Tab-separated table of C-alpha atoms in Angstrom:
chain	number	residue	atom	x	y	z
A	1	MET	CA	-207.809	101.903	75.146
A	2	ASN	CA	-206.451	101.403	70.879
A	3	ALA	CA	-203.118	99.533	71.562
A	4	ASP	CA	-202.029	96.713	69.273
A	5	TRP	CA	-200.919	94.439	72.003
A	6	ALA	CA	-198.874	91.861	69.403
A	7	ARG	CA	-196.686	94.508	68.695
A	8	LEU	CA	-196.342	96.190	72.411
A	9	PHE	CA	-195.615	92.443	73.013
A	10	PRO	CA	-194.090	90.921	70.772
A	11	GLU	CA	-192.405	86.870	70.522
A	12	SER	CA	-189.156	87.782	71.196
A	13	ASP	CA	-187.169	89.334	73.921
A	14	TYR	CA	-187.521	92.819	75.539
A	15	ARG	CA	-185.680	95.378	72.972
A	16	PRO	CA	-186.890	99.310	72.589
A	17	ALA	CA	-188.631	99.471	69.205
A	18	MET	CA	-190.587	102.551	67.360
A	19	ASN	CA	-192.924	100.170	66.196
A	20	LEU	CA	-195.129	103.026	64.398
A	21	ARG	CA	-198.119	102.379	63.094
A	22	VAL	CA	-199.989	105.178	60.425
A	23	ILE	CA	-203.431	106.636	62.603
A	24	ASP	CA	-206.379	109.008	62.292
A	25	GLY	CA	-204.349	112.465	64.069
A	26	ARG	CA	-207.546	113.750	64.426
A	27	ASP	CA	-209.313	111.005	66.201
A	28	TYR	CA	-207.049	110.500	68.531
A	29	PHE	CA	-207.037	113.895	70.119
A	30	ARG	CA	-210.731	113.363	70.453
A	31	THR	CA	-212.537	113.244	73.401
A	32	ARG	CA	-213.022	109.297	74.350
A	33	ASP	CA	-214.057	110.200	78.248
A	34	ALA	CA	-215.566	113.450	79.555
A	35	THR	CA	-214.165	112.423	83.424
A	36	VAL	CA	-210.854	112.473	82.325
A	37	LEU	CA	-210.897	115.808	80.537
A	38	GLU	CA	-212.716	116.874	83.934
A	39	LEU	CA	-209.534	115.294	85.672
A	40	ARG	CA	-207.227	116.820	83.726
A	41	ARG	CA	-209.118	120.853	84.394
A	42	ASP	CA	-209.235	119.676	87.865
A	43	ILE	CA	-205.248	119.682	87.734
A	44	LEU	CA	-205.005	122.720	85.818
A	45	ARG	CA	-206.481	124.475	88.342
A	46	THR	CA	-204.792	123.441	91.146
A	47	HIS	CA	-201.099	123.044	89.620
A	48	SER	CA	-200.943	124.190	86.102
A	49	ASP	CA	-197.397	125.404	87.075
A	50	LEU	CA	-196.116	121.437	87.135
A	51	HIS	CA	-197.805	120.534	84.420
A	52	ARG	CA	-198.326	123.456	81.680
A	53	CYS	CA	-195.312	125.760	80.918
A	54	GLY	CA	-194.117	126.992	78.292
A	55	GLU	CA	-196.015	129.651	75.618
A	56	PRO	CA	-196.083	127.724	72.434
A	57	ASP	CA	-197.661	129.024	69.548
A	58	VAL	CA	-200.602	126.725	69.342
A	59	SER	CA	-202.387	128.029	65.969
A	60	SER	CA	-201.154	125.302	63.716
A	61	LEU	CA	-202.253	122.868	66.717
A	62	ALA	CA	-205.752	124.148	67.029
A	63	ARG	CA	-206.127	124.755	63.054
A	64	TYR	CA	-205.056	121.060	62.677
A	65	LEU	CA	-207.772	119.973	65.500
A	66	GLY	CA	-210.464	122.498	63.886
A	67	ILE	CA	-210.991	124.119	67.296
A	68	SER	CA	-210.214	127.331	69.081
A	69	ALA	CA	-206.908	128.371	70.233
A	70	GLU	CA	-208.145	129.816	73.747
A	71	ASN	CA	-207.851	127.615	76.326
A	72	LEU	CA	-206.855	124.724	74.928
A	73	SER	CA	-204.966	122.921	77.620
A	74	ALA	CA	-208.344	122.300	79.351
A	75	VAL	CA	-210.402	121.437	75.603
A	76	ILE	CA	-207.978	118.334	74.762
A	77	GLU	CA	-208.191	115.254	76.486
A	78	PRO	CA	-204.842	113.509	75.707
A	79	ASP	CA	-201.428	115.175	77.287
A	80	TRP	CA	-199.320	116.893	74.048
A	81	VAL	CA	-195.993	118.410	73.995
A	82	LEU	CA	-194.832	120.533	71.002
A	83	LEU	CA	-191.615	120.256	69.377
A	84	ARG	CA	-190.325	122.638	67.783
A	85	GLU	CA	-187.138	122.155	64.857
A	86	ASN	CA	-184.168	124.181	65.291
A	87	ALA	CA	-181.842	125.877	62.304
A	88	ALA	CA	-179.598	122.783	62.949
A	89	GLY	CA	-182.377	120.250	62.806
A	90	GLU	CA	-182.547	119.167	66.240
A	91	PHE	CA	-185.931	119.254	68.053
A	92	LEU	CA	-186.499	121.146	71.308
A	93	VAL	CA	-189.383	120.810	73.864
A	94	GLU	CA	-191.382	123.983	72.536
A	95	GLY	CA	-193.799	123.837	75.653
A	96	GLY	CA	-197.382	121.938	76.164
A	97	CYS	CA	-199.388	120.606	78.855
A	98	VAL	CA	-198.710	116.912	80.395
A	99	CYS	CA	-201.309	116.255	83.473
A	100	PHE	CA	-200.652	112.616	83.836
A	101	PRO	CA	-196.960	111.939	83.603
A	102	THR	CA	-195.470	108.698	84.066
A	103	MET	CA	-192.814	109.757	86.822
A	104	TRP	CA	-191.421	112.839	84.712
A	105	SER	CA	-192.038	116.359	84.963
A	106	LEU	CA	-192.246	118.853	81.393
A	107	PRO	CA	-191.081	121.798	83.326
A	108	GLU	CA	-188.033	119.574	83.535
A	109	LYS	CA	-187.753	119.110	79.515
A	110	MET	CA	-188.202	122.775	78.425
A	111	GLY	CA	-185.951	123.780	75.392
A	112	LYS	CA	-184.166	120.567	75.751
A	113	PRO	CA	-183.666	118.901	72.324
A	114	LEU	CA	-185.030	114.815	72.451
A	115	GLY	CA	-181.781	113.009	72.692
A	116	GLU	CA	-181.024	115.034	76.585
A	117	VAL	CA	-185.019	114.489	76.800
A	118	HIS	CA	-184.397	110.804	75.892
A	119	ALA	CA	-181.282	110.406	78.073
A	120	PRO	CA	-182.591	108.761	81.190
A	121	VAL	CA	-183.748	106.086	79.566
A	122	PRO	CA	-181.219	103.429	79.252
A	123	GLY	CA	-180.138	102.607	75.836
A	124	LEU	CA	-182.440	104.466	74.149
A	125	ASN	CA	-180.394	106.788	72.124
A	126	ALA	CA	-177.797	104.467	71.156
A	127	ALA	CA	-180.416	101.874	69.866
A	128	LEU	CA	-182.906	104.706	68.448
A	129	GLY	CA	-181.791	108.132	68.369
A	130	ALA	CA	-180.613	108.099	64.858
A	131	LYS	CA	-183.676	106.736	63.821
A	132	ILE	CA	-185.995	108.865	65.586
A	133	ASP	CA	-184.273	111.907	64.562
A	134	GLN	CA	-184.573	110.584	61.187
A	135	PHE	CA	-188.346	109.709	61.218
A	136	LEU	CA	-189.138	113.345	62.764
A	137	SER	CA	-187.076	115.347	60.152
A	138	ARG	CA	-189.215	113.336	57.116
A	139	LEU	CA	-192.656	113.234	58.927
A	140	ASP	CA	-194.729	114.430	56.433
A	141	PRO	CA	-198.243	116.718	57.835
A	142	ALA	CA	-200.559	113.990	55.879
A	143	THR	CA	-199.863	111.150	57.951
A	144	ALA	CA	-200.129	111.055	61.403
A	145	TYR	CA	-198.272	108.098	63.279
A	146	GLY	CA	-198.865	106.145	66.950
A	147	ARG	CA	-196.836	103.774	69.081
A	148	GLU	CA	-197.193	102.653	72.357
A	149	ASN	CA	-195.000	102.210	75.448
A	150	TRP	CA	-196.023	100.535	78.657
A	151	GLY	CA	-194.844	99.504	81.988
A	152	LEU	CA	-196.149	98.853	85.451
A	153	SER	CA	-197.793	100.775	88.540
A	154	ALA	CA	-198.923	99.692	91.785
A	155	THR	CA	-201.970	102.122	91.264
A	156	PRO	CA	-204.401	103.106	88.135
A	157	GLN	CA	-203.601	106.845	89.226
A	158	LEU	CA	-203.743	108.772	85.786
A	159	ASP	CA	-201.250	111.948	87.306
A	160	GLN	CA	-197.875	109.947	88.504
A	161	HIS	CA	-196.132	113.233	88.916
A	162	PRO	CA	-193.286	112.458	90.704
A	163	ARG	CA	-194.370	114.733	93.395
A	164	HIS	CA	-196.556	111.906	94.358
A	165	GLY	CA	-194.104	110.025	95.531
A	166	LEU	CA	-195.476	106.919	94.501
A	167	LEU	CA	-194.335	103.555	95.775
A	168	GLU	CA	-193.312	100.784	93.725
A	169	ILE	CA	-194.601	97.414	92.931
A	170	GLU	CA	-194.297	95.216	96.236
A	171	PRO	CA	-192.992	91.484	95.134
A	172	ASP	CA	-195.745	90.328	96.741
A	173	ALA	CA	-198.470	92.083	95.257
A	174	ALA	CA	-201.351	90.425	93.745
A	175	LEU	CA	-202.340	90.856	90.099
A	176	ASP	CA	-205.281	92.337	90.730
A	177	ARG	CA	-203.036	94.973	92.470
A	178	ILE	CA	-200.837	95.891	89.179
A	179	TRP	CA	-201.926	97.979	86.690
A	180	LEU	CA	-200.724	97.433	83.414
A	181	ARG	CA	-199.915	101.422	82.358
A	182	ILE	CA	-200.450	102.180	78.534
A	183	GLU	CA	-199.370	104.856	77.144
A	184	GLU	CA	-200.609	105.308	73.620
A	185	GLN	CA	-198.504	108.108	71.515
A	186	ALA	CA	-199.225	109.910	68.882
A	187	LEU	CA	-196.870	112.090	66.325
A	188	VAL	CA	-198.347	114.895	64.032
A	189	ARG	CA	-196.001	117.439	61.791
A	190	LEU	CA	-198.215	120.688	62.202
A	191	ASP	CA	-196.256	122.403	60.178
A	192	ASP	CA	-192.833	123.080	58.522
A	193	ARG	CA	-190.988	122.975	61.791
A	194	GLN	CA	-193.344	122.193	64.729
A	195	ILE	CA	-194.553	118.630	65.500
A	196	VAL	CA	-197.453	118.098	68.157
A	197	PHE	CA	-196.530	114.485	70.665
A	198	GLY	CA	-199.546	113.628	72.093
A	199	ILE	CA	-199.914	111.185	75.304
A	200	ARG	CA	-203.256	108.932	76.262
A	201	ILE	CA	-202.964	106.910	79.119
A	202	GLY	CA	-205.035	103.424	79.738
A	203	ASN	CA	-204.970	101.220	82.422
A	204	VAL	CA	-205.315	97.460	82.298
A	205	ARG	CA	-205.431	95.197	85.788
A	206	LEU	CA	-203.211	92.130	85.536
A	207	ASP	CA	-205.773	89.858	86.490
A	208	ALA	CA	-208.212	91.418	83.187
A	209	LEU	CA	-205.712	91.102	80.203
A	210	PRO	CA	-208.075	91.241	77.043
A	211	SER	CA	-206.395	88.365	75.594
A	212	PRO	CA	-205.125	85.249	77.847
A	213	ALA	CA	-202.074	85.164	75.173
A	214	LEU	CA	-200.656	88.599	76.728
A	215	ALA	CA	-199.828	87.180	80.209
A	216	PRO	CA	-196.873	84.832	79.170
A	217	ARG	CA	-195.647	87.644	76.680
A	218	ILE	CA	-195.609	90.180	79.348
A	219	ALA	CA	-193.773	87.863	81.123
A	220	HIS	CA	-191.085	87.359	79.251
A	221	ALA	CA	-190.697	90.917	78.463
A	222	LEU	CA	-190.257	91.613	82.585
A	223	ARG	CA	-187.406	88.813	82.403
A	224	SER	CA	-185.784	89.418	79.239
A	225	MET	CA	-185.651	93.392	80.091
A	226	PRO	CA	-182.570	94.286	81.133
A	227	GLU	CA	-181.590	95.445	84.188
A	228	GLU	CA	-180.950	99.151	83.966
A	229	MET	CA	-184.615	99.204	81.486
A	230	ALA	CA	-186.192	97.501	85.013
A	231	THR	CA	-184.374	99.791	87.498
A	232	TYR	CA	-185.567	102.828	85.008
A	233	LYS	CA	-189.077	101.390	85.145
A	234	ARG	CA	-189.353	100.769	88.811
A	235	LEU	CA	-189.458	97.117	88.902
A	236	SER	CA	-186.923	95.681	89.432
A	237	GLY	CA	-187.242	94.765	92.855
A	238	CYS	CA	-190.634	92.877	91.459
A	239	ARG	CA	-190.338	91.792	88.143
A	240	ALA	CA	-189.268	88.134	88.816
A	241	ALA	CA	-192.243	87.510	91.418
A	242	VAL	CA	-194.726	89.319	88.939
A	243	ALA	CA	-193.579	87.173	85.490
A	244	GLU	CA	-194.001	83.900	87.720
A	245	LYS	CA	-197.390	85.422	88.592
A	246	LEU	CA	-198.708	85.920	84.922
A	247	ASP	CA	-196.540	82.606	84.185
A	248	ALA	CA	-199.540	80.716	86.982
A	249	ALA	CA	-202.215	82.769	85.598
A	250	SER	CA	-201.536	81.760	81.540
A	251	LEU	CA	-201.677	78.004	83.092
A	252	HIS	CA	-205.374	78.257	83.970
């Protein structure tokens, strides 16, 4: 996992942030874990209609990655969504393949502009909507950008499509039963009108964080998160208890 931990969990109150950084776009889309790619193929064999939709022109993406456009969904390890700019300058969801969503469904987003796609996220459009539109309109094909998003989950299961009805974290759950779910996201302009949005999922158990300094930072993010956002992230009922456990763990 290539998460930028300090940017993801700064020493400040929780707030929506773009936190973009330059990345190697082609390296982002390479296969890192063959077992994840095989899981993707299994999901596409059994539930393709829930995870892959639209008939977008994938030729620009295939050229960017230097691979064949045939059966693209089954040969790219990360999830990907193609956005197409219309005459009004809006970026619409054109199609893609999302096998490992975090409680959302790609078919429900088809054809919608990003503002509508982001509408369920409390405060996102108000805080960042205009900045996102400006960034995408100015995105240069020569430079790929990455960012991270995070949540907590009661399972490391990669496919968290709403159909699974996954349970929220119980307040009394121990840290070894809670996973920090990281989305490594990528944005790459492919041509004059098309942008690819990539999503890689990684999981880290809360009792096995890569740095002891992360525990108090995550605890502070949980406590300072607006209630509407905590509800959206399915953390409202557990965040106080999880923050206390993280504080206790950081003292050892």
